[in-house]
């Protein structure tokens, strides 16, 4: 009996020691994948470009706040995480950080004092970044960005998520890739695209599903669920390849146009993707946007024709006629019989002027609704939100028009929006379940409090 | 003491079509620019959104988009013997208000002048002799030719996104286009629009009569479109709410769809709304401007905005007013013919025939502002002025542009205007009427001019501008000629009823009913400083760093809607500033 107790006591002591070690023994920082020469210097502009590719501004800038000075609320399933100040201010920013400190944050998710960053910071993906890009980015942040004194709100999540040491265990599960980047070797262009998508672009953070531990399920090409569709803030981030992907029919050129300008002949970027286009993708070179597009298309087997540059496409662009899948709906809307379903009538009265009876919209300006991933997504909040509150596509260098779709919250009741949304989800061959008035009421209430 | 703002390279007065063009082209040169706009800011969403915008009572009748007379107006009289009275209620013409200006609420008809119209005096004297020019007519040549402007017309049409079909590409006449137009270096940027039933009927009648019908050139998108600035338009849905409205569908050519978002991205450009320019300030020697003084509505104070270049791009009438107040030239005296500011104010001479067909359904609610089929068979370069006894011409157009219920219920003459008789008339004829319009030239005359009013002042205490204007025999004869040709054509279509509306000889100008907002001249272009207010580059003769945009430059009005010439001249002027003026600021002539 005493022996058993002694063993138990020893086990408890061991456990406590292990727990204390787990909590207090500093995390080993991952060593760089490549050693750079001591006198290595980034090319002029390289660091800024890496920052654009990594979309740092989108999260690390508060609405109406100074750029990179932090303070933006990032909604997560665990609660609100406040982005930090990454200007080189010594007290409130990262001015006191060494490059090794910075690299540890970027690839291990560990701050200089050893505390774990919440994985809202996508170090799962930034781990794939090259040493050169990390150095260039550090150099840019420390020497080219003006320090801004801005103490941001401390993130304080509820128990148990306030115990940051727990992330150490999470990291054992989540950081199964990297550090460093492994090209698939499809072509030089696609490899470059792969690097941008997997590393700085951190596309998987939204477009890959999450596993049971909320880690990205699919971080690199070859992973089963890589970019197979995820969710962000209640919005569906569509699958970027595969059987069910609505992007499957896009050419590499069309995909690249979408990335660079937030719009193409099929669709338009709004919501979170609009921010990505606004703060990151529009600032990248044509070659890089084409490379990412080629890589994404290559995931379906063949990138097809890879254009050398993005065409300006200035001039007229006729809209597409109804196709076989959309013919029945187009005919029903054209005939406009008084007995047609209410959703169809609402569509005619409110939507068809721009999106047409074909559901094909007009190239680069009015998105297609047929086969549109936002229309048919499992999460209905985005569709309902767009009908109620409208949407907008940011102004970009190549397509400067800030294209705004108006909302219909003041014109359509919850029942009507539900009828309309359900119609859209079943029209032109779309095949998604109906939306209820209660779903609409929820989204309407949310918008009212935001 | 006025507040003073930081000096800019360029100050732009008025952010409509020409202010936007000057803004983006000069901003691309790297110049530091501020645009001052009297009115409010406005964008497609939320300002023009559906269905709020298609409110005929608010916008069509109560003119929500227009300049308020309490804000700015002028006085009007018909001749020097009358006392001018303030234009207190908008009627004959409707100056716009706010960012985008008239470019937001126009119909979208975008024409180029005929080459002969640019050199009309020479054309007349060489073909018929000077003796056919009536007494009192200030017939002139523009100091710039069609050929010189052609590349700028083409460029403006690409920027504005015009739908149409060329009739003359580099001298080659093309079937289906206008064979009487000036040469084009390229076809229109967008395909022509579709035809409504009335325009089809008109088309067929014209063909049968041996005329040459073609689709109206429309600043209304027939497809999705991307312009040279990367700006976009969406295809029109024929809702019929163009004139007096902003377009909710990104379909109408406007500064909003063609330029402004591209311009707003430029860090060296800013604009301030609710900022009404009161005068251009001249240097002590009077040879250059130092900037402008404006009224800051929010701060309720005067502000001096220094600048190296001043671009006057407000509405033509407001440009002339500002120039008169600022001493940017000498006021025109119709008795002596001396002075240049206010000279050659001109307008438009219009008429039409309405036909009623019991068995035709025209669905008038389907249309757009630039809808219709046109002919130019009775236009300036087709008319034998010597034989006909007038100088001028018109284009004809037929096509519904709206079926708005308050103002667009054409009824046979004699139908009661209220009560059961009116209801019966509406029941019988709504949707059964179509019309043909004649849109005619208007020459310049000594009588028709603008100057400062001796009696009335505006809210800033400045003298109001005074318009002296009346119809003149030459243009009325032209109008009657169009009537004499149009009625037989209308008759050939076998309507059940038809009625004409053409001003008769002796007609007097009535400022109350709406006619057109094609108010032209007042700071006209000229070969020499004694004949006009600006030179061939629209640079004022008085101060070489002041450039005036818009229809105020027109020597006399053409037979067409002015926007195409206004846009072409704007690019012509900006090109001269970019390539000739900036490197060496001086009088360019």
PDB file of C-alpha atoms in Angstrom, chain B residues 141-144 340 343 523-539 541 553 555 589:
ATOM      1  CA  UNK B 141     -14.650  79.583 -87.616  1.00  0.00           C
ATOM      2  CA  UNK B 142     -13.315  77.594 -84.700  1.00  0.00           C
ATOM      3  CA  UNK B 143      -9.567  78.228 -84.533  1.00  0.00           C
ATOM      4  CA  UNK B 144      -9.012  74.481 -84.531  1.00  0.00           C
ATOM      5  CA  UNK B 340     -15.070  89.335 -75.808  1.00  0.00           C
ATOM      6  CA  UNK B 343     -19.980  87.068 -76.644  1.00  0.00           C
ATOM      7  CA  UNK B 523     -15.855  82.605 -73.565  1.00  0.00           C
ATOM      8  CA  UNK B 524     -15.362  81.639 -77.179  1.00  0.00           C
ATOM      9  CA  UNK B 525     -12.221  80.424 -78.899  1.00  0.00           C
ATOM     10  CA  UNK B 526     -10.670  82.781 -81.429  1.00  0.00           C
ATOM     11  CA  UNK B 527      -7.699  83.324 -83.739  1.00  0.00           C
ATOM     12  CA  UNK B 528      -6.961  86.719 -82.209  1.00  0.00           C
ATOM     13  CA  UNK B 529      -7.392  88.300 -78.801  1.00  0.00           C
ATOM     14  CA  UNK B 530      -9.879  90.861 -80.121  1.00  0.00           C
ATOM     15  CA  UNK B 531     -12.404  88.247 -81.289  1.00  0.00           C
ATOM     16  CA  UNK B 532     -12.730  85.883 -78.372  1.00  0.00           C
ATOM     17  CA  UNK B 533     -11.794  85.118 -74.779  1.00  0.00           C
ATOM     18  CA  UNK B 534      -9.546  82.092 -75.297  1.00  0.00           C
ATOM     19  CA  UNK B 535      -7.110  80.968 -77.970  1.00  0.00           C
ATOM     20  CA  UNK B 536      -7.110  77.717 -79.925  1.00  0.00           C
ATOM     21  CA  UNK B 537      -5.851  75.843 -76.842  1.00  0.00           C
ATOM     22  CA  UNK B 538      -8.653  77.279 -74.694  1.00  0.00           C
ATOM     23  CA  UNK B 539      -6.032  79.332 -72.870  1.00  0.00           C
ATOM     24  CA  UNK B 541      -5.919  85.587 -73.894  1.00  0.00           C
ATOM     25  CA  UNK B 553     -15.615  77.810 -75.905  1.00  0.00           C
ATOM     26  CA  UNK B 555     -17.928  79.876 -81.429  1.00  0.00           C
ATOM     27  CA  UNK B 589      -0.477  81.643 -79.359  1.00  0.00           C
TER      28      UNK B 589
END
